[in-house]
Short mmCIF file of C-alpha atoms and ligand atoms in Angstrom, two decimals:
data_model
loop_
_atom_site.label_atom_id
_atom_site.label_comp_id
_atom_site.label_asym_id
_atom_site.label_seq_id
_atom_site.Cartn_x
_atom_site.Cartn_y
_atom_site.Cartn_z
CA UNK R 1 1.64 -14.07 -19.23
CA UNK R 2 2.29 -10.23 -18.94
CA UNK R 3 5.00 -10.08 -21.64
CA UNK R 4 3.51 -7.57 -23.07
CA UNK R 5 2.49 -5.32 -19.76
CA UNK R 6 3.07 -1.60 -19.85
CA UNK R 7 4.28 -1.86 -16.25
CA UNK R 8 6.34 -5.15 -16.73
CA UNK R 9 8.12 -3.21 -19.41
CA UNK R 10 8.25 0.28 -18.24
CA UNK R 11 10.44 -1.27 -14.78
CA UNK R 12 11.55 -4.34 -15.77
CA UNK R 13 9.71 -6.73 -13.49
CA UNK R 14 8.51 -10.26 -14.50
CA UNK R 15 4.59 -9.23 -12.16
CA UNK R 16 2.74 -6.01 -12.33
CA UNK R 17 2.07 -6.91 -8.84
CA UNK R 18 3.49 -4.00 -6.31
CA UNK R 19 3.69 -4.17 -2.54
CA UNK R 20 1.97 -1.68 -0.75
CA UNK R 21 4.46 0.88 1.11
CA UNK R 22 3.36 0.08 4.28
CA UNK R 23 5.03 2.26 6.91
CA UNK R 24 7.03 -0.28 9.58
CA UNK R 25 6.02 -3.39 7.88
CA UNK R 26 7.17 -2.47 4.43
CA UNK R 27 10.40 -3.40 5.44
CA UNK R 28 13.58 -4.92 3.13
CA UNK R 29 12.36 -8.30 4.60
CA UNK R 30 9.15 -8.12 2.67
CA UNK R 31 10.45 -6.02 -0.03
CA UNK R 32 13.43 -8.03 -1.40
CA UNK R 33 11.30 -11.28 -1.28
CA UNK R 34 8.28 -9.76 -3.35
CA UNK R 35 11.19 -8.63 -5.84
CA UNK R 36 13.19 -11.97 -6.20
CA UNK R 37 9.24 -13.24 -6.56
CA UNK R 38 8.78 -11.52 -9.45
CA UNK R 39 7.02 -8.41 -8.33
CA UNK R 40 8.05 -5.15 -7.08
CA UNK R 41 8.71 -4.85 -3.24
CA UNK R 42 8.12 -1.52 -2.31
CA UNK R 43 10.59 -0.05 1.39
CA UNK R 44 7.43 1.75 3.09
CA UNK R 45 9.62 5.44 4.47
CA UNK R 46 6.70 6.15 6.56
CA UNK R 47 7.83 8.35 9.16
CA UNK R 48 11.13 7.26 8.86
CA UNK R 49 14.15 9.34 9.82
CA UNK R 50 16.70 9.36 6.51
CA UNK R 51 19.35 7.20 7.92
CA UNK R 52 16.97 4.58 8.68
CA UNK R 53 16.32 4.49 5.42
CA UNK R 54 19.33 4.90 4.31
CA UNK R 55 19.93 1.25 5.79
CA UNK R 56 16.58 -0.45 5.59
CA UNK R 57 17.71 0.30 1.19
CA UNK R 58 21.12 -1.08 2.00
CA UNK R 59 19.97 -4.13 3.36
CA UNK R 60 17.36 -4.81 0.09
CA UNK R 61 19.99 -4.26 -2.26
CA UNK R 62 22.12 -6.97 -0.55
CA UNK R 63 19.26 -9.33 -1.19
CA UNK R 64 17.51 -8.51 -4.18
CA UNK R 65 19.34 -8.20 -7.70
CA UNK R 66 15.83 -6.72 -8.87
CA UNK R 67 14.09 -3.95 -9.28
CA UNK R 68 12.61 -2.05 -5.84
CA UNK R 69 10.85 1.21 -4.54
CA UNK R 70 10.82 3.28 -2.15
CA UNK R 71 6.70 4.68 -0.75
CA UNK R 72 7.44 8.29 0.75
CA UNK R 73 4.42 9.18 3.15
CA UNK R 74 4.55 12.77 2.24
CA UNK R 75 3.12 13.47 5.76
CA UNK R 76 6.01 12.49 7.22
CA UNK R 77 8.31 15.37 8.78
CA UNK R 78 11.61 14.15 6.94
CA UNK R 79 9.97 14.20 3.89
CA UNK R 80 12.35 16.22 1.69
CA UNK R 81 15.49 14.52 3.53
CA UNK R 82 14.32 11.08 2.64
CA UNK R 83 13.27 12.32 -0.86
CA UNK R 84 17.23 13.26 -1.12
CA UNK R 85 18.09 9.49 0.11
CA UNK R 86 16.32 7.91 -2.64
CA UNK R 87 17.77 10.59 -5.41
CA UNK R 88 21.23 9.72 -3.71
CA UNK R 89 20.00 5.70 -3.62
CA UNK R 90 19.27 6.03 -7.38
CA UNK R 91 15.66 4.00 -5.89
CA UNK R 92 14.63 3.47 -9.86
CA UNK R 93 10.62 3.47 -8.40
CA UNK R 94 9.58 6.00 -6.22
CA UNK R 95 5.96 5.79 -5.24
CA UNK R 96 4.18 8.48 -2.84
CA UNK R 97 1.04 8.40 -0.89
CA UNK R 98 -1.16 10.59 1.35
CA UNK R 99 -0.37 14.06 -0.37
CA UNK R 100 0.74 15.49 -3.76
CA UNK R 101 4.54 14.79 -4.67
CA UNK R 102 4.73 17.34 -7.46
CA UNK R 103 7.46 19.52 -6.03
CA UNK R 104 9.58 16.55 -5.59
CA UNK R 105 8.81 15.43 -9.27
CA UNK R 106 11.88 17.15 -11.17
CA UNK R 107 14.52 15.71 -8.95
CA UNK R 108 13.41 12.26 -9.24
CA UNK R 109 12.91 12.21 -13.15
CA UNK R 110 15.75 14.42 -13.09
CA UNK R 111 17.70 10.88 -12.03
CA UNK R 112 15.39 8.68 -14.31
CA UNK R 113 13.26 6.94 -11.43
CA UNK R 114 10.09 6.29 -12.52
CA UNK R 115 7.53 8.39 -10.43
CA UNK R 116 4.36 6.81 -9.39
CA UNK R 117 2.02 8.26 -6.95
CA UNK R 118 -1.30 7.21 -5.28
CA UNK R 119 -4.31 8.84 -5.84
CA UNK R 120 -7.70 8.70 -4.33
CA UNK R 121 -9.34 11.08 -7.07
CA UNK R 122 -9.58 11.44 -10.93
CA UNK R 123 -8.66 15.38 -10.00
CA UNK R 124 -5.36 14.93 -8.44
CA UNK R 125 -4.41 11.66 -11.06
CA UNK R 126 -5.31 14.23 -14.01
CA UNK R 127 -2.91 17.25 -11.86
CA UNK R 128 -0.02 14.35 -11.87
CA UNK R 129 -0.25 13.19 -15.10
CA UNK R 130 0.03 16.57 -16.33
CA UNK R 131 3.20 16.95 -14.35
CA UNK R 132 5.21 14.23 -16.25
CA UNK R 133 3.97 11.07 -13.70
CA UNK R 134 4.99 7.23 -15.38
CA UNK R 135 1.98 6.26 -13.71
CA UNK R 136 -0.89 6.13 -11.00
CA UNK R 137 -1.50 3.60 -8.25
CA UNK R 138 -5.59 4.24 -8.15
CA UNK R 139 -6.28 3.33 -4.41
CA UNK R 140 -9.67 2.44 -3.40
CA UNK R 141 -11.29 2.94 0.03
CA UNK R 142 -10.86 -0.89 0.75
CA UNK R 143 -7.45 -0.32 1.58
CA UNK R 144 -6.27 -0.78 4.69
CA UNK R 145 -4.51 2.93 6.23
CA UNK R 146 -4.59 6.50 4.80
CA UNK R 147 -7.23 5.77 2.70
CA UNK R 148 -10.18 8.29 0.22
CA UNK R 149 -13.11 7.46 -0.09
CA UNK R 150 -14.29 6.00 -3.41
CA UNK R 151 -14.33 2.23 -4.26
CA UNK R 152 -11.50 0.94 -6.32
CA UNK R 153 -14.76 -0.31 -8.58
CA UNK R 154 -15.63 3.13 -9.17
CA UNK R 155 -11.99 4.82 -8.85
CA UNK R 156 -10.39 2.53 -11.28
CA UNK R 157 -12.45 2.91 -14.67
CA UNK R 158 -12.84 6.71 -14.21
CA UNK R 159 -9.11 7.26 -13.63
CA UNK R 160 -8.29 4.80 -16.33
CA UNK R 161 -10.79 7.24 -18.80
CA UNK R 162 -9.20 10.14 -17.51
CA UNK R 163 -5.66 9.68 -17.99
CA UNK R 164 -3.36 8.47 -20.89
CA UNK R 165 -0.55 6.44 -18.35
CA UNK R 166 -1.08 2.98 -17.20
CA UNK R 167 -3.25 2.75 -13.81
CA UNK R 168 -2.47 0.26 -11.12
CA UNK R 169 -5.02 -0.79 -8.83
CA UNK R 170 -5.18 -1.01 -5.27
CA UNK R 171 -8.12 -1.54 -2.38
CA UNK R 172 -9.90 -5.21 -2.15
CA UNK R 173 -7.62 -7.22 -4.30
CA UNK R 174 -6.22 -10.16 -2.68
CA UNK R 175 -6.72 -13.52 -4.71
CA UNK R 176 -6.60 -13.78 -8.64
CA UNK R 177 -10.00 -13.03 -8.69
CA UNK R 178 -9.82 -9.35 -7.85
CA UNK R 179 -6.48 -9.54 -9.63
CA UNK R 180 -8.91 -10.32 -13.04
CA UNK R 181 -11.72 -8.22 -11.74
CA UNK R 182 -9.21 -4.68 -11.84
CA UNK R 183 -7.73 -5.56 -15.12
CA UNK R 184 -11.43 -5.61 -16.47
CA UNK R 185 -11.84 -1.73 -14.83
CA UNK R 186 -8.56 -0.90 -16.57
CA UNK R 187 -5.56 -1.34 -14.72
CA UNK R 188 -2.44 -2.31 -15.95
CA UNK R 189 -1.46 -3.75 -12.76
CA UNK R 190 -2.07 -4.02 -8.90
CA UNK R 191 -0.90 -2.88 -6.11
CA UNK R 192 -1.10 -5.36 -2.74
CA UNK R 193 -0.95 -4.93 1.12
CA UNK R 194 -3.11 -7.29 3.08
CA UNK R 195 -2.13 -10.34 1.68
CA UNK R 196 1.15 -9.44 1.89
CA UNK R 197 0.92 -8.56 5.69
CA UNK R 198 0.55 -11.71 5.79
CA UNK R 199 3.02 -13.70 4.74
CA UNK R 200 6.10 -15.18 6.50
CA UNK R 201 8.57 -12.70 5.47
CA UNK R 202 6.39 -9.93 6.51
CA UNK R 203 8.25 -8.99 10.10
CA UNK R 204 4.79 -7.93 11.86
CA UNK R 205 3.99 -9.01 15.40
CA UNK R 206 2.51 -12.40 15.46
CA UNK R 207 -0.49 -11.04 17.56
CA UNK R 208 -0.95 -8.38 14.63
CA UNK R 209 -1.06 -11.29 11.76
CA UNK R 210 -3.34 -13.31 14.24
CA UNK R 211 -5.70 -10.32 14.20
CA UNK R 212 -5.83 -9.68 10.55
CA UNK R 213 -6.06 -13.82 10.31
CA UNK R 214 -9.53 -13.53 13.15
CA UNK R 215 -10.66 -10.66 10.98
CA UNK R 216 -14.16 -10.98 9.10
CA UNK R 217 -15.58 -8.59 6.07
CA UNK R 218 -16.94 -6.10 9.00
CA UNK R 219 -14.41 -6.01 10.94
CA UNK R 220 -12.35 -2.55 9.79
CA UNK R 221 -13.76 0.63 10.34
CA UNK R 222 -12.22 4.07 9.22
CA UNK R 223 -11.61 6.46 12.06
CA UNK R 224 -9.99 10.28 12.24
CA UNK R 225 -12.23 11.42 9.64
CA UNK R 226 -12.73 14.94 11.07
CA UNK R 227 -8.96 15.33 11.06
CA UNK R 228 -8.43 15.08 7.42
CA UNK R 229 -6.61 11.83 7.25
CA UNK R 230 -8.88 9.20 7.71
CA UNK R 231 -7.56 5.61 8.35
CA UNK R 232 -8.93 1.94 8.18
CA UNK R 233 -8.27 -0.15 11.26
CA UNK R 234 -9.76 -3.11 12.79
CA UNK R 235 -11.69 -2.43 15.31
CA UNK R 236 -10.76 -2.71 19.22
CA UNK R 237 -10.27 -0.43 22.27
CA UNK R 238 -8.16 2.15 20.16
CA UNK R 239 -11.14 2.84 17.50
CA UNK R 240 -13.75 3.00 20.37
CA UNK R 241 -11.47 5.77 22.14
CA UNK R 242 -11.28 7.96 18.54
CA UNK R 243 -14.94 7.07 17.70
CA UNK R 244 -15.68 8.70 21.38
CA UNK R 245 -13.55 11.76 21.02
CA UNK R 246 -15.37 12.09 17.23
CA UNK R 247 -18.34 11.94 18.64
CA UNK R 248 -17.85 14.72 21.32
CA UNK R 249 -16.31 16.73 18.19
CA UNK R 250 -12.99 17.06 20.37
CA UNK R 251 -10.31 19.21 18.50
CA UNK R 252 -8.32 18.04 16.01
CA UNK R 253 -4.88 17.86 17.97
CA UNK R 254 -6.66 15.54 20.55
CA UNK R 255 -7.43 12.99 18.32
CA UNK R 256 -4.27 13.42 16.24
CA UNK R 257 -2.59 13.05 19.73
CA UNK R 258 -4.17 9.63 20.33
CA UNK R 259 -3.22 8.21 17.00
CA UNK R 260 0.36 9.16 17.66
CA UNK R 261 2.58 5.98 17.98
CA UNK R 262 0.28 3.64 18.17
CA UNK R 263 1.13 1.66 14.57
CA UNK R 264 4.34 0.78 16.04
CA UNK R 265 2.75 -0.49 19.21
CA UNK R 266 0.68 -3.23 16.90
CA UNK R 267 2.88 -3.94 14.28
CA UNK R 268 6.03 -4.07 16.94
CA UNK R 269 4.92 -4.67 20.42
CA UNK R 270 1.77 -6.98 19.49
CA UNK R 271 -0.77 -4.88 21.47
CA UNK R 272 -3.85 -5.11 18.66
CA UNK R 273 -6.19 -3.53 21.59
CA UNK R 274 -4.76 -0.42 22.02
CA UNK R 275 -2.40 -0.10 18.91
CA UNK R 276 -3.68 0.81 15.39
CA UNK R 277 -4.20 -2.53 13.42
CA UNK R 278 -4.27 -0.63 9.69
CA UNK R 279 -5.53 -3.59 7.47
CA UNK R 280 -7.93 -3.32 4.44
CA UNK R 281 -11.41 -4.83 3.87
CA UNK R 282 -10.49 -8.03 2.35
CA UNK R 283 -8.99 -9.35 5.44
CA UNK R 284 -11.71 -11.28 6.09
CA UNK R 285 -11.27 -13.52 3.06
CA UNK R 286 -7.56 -14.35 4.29
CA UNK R 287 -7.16 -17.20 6.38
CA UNK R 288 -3.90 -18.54 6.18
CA UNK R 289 0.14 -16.89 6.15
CA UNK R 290 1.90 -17.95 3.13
CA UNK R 291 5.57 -17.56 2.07
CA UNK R 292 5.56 -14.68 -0.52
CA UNK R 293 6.51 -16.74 -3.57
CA UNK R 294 3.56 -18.63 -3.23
CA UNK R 295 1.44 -15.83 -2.78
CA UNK R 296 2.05 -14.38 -6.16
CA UNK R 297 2.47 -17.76 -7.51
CA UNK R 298 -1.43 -18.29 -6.62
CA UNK R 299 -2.09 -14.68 -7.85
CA UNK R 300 -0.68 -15.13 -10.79
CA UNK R 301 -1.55 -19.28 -11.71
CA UNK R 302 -5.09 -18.37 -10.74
CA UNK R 303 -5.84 -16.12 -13.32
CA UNK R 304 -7.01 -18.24 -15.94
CA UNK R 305 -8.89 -20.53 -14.31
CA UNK R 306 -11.08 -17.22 -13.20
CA UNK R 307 -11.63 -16.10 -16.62
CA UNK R 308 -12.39 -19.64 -17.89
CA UNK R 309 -14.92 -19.62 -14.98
CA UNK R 310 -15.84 -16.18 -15.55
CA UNK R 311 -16.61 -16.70 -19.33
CA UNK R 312 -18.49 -20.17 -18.86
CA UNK R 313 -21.28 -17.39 -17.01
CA UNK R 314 -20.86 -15.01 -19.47
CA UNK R 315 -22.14 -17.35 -22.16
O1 TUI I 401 -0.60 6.60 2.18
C1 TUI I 401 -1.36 5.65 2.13
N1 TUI I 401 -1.61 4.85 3.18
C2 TUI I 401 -1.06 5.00 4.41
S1 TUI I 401 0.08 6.17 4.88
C3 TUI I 401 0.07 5.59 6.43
S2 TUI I 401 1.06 6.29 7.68
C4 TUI I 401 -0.06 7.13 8.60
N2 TUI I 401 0.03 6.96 9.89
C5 TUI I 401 -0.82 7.58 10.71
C6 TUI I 401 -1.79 8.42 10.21
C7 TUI I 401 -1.91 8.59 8.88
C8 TUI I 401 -1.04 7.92 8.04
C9 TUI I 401 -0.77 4.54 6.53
N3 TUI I 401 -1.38 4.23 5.40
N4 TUI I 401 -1.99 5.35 0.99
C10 TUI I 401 -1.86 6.15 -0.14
C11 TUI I 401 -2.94 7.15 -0.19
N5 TUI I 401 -2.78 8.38 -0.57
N6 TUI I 401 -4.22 6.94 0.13
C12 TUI I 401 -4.89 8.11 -0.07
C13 TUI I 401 -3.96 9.01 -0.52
C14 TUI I 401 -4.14 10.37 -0.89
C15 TUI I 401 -5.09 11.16 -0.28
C16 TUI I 401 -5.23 12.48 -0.64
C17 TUI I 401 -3.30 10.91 -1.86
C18 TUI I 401 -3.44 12.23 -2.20
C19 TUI I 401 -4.40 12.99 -1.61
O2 TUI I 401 -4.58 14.28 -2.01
C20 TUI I 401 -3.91 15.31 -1.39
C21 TUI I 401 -3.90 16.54 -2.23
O3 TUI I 401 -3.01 17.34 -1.97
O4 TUI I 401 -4.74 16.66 -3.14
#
């Protein structure tokens, strides 16, 4: 299976199954085992100073052989430092998220990494293309984080119409069922966080995976809409605070203001009331933490038994 896959080929990865760059979870620990899996671990810069970085890529290449990225939040305030870390790296997949990487584009093609950003539109996936992209990672509003707000059902066929690259999916796929369901919109490959969160090599608190493991399909809600970067969450005494200040229409920089900090306070202290539990919709069909090799060895050895299942109700 996938011997043939435009992404498989284009990076030289045995999966076209990425790791979502999740900022202080998306750490070598989870990265270098969803490489030597067979996938492509992804080192989430969030808001990362560079020399952090620096080491968090040291340490992956001392335990992977294969192929990784590097996610750059282009929000971040060392953006254009860390973008000189991964030129300097030689990171041969750089994936971005929550902005438009086109003035970094030319640097990193310039060293032949393969550029691959997220996009929440078909207008900014049709901008990128045109500005020599490999490919896009088309993220639905299922995700968990910095999210837009169309469904990967209706995100992924109308970028895959709209642009001649190959399209990864991402939002609401975790099982080979939604694996199957994305290559029928298109894709060419996926791009996972949830399920990833929670596996055993995945470093976050264990109150934060206990969370995600109690969550049910209601239980995320997007908050900090009014600011302009709206983010999915479970819910708890955090969300109830922004939904409050939303509500009141309090300025911008007061609600940015309570946001500030608080992923690290879930993901590394373990305080899911008052931290910001960023998770995406599926959570509630996860129920149990696996190891990461079996996680895409179920992703991947379940896909034919879906289609076989999915064609006896198609006849
Ligand atoms: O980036 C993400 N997910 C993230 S980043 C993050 S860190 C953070 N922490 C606190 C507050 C906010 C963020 C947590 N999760 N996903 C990729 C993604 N990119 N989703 C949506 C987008 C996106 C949105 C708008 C990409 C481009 C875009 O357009 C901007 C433009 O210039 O047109």
């Amino acid at each position: 299976m996938f011997e043939q896959n435009q992404i498989c080929k284009l990076l030289g990865i045995k999966y076209p199954i990425f790791q979502g760059g999740m900022a202080w979870i998306g750490t070598a620990e989870l990265a270098s085992a969803v490489s030597n899996a067979g996938g492509l671990g992804i080192i989430g810069a969030g808001h990362m100073p560079p020399d952090l970085l620096q080491k968090e890529i040291q340490k992956c290449k001392g335990w992977t052989d294969k192929p990784f990225g590097v996610n750059i939040m282009l929000m971040s305030p060392f953006v254009k430092e860390v973008m000189k870390v991964v030129v300097d790296e030689r990171i041969p997949v750089v994936t971005t998220g929550a902005g438009n990487p086109g003035e970094y584009i030319p640097a990193l093609k310039g060293i032949g990494s393969k550029v691959i950003p997220v996009v929440a539109s078909v207008a900014l996936a049709k901008r990128l293309v045109r500005t020599g992209v490999d490919a896009v990672i088309a993220e639905g509003t299922e995700s968990g984080g910095h999210v837009g707000d169309i469904t990967t059902m209706a995100l992924v066929p109308q970028i895959a119409d709209a642009v001649d690259v190959p399209v990864i999916a991402a939002g609401g796929v975790g099982d080979s069922r939604g694996m199957t369901a994305v290559f029928a919109l298109g894709a060419s490959g996926v791009q996972i966080g949830t399920r990833f969160v929670l596996s055993e090599e995945c470093i976050a608190h264990p109150n934060y995976k206990n969370f995600v493991l109690k969550a049910s399909d209601r239980s995320t809600v997007v908050t900090g809409r009014s600011t302009g970067h709206p983010v999915r969450v479970i819910k708890n005494k955090l969300t109830r605070e922004f939904e409050e200040l939303e509500r009141k229409n309090a300025p911008v920089e007061e609600i940015e203001k309570l946001g500030a900090g608080k992923l690290n306070l879930a993901t590394h202290k373990g305080d899911v009331e008052n931290g910001s539990v960023m998770i995406g919709q599926i959570s509630g069909m996860l129920h149990d933490i696996k190891p990461v090799a079996r996680i895409i060895e179920d992703l991947v050895g379940g896909i034919p038994a879906v289609v076989d299942s999915m064609q006896s109700r198609l006849r």
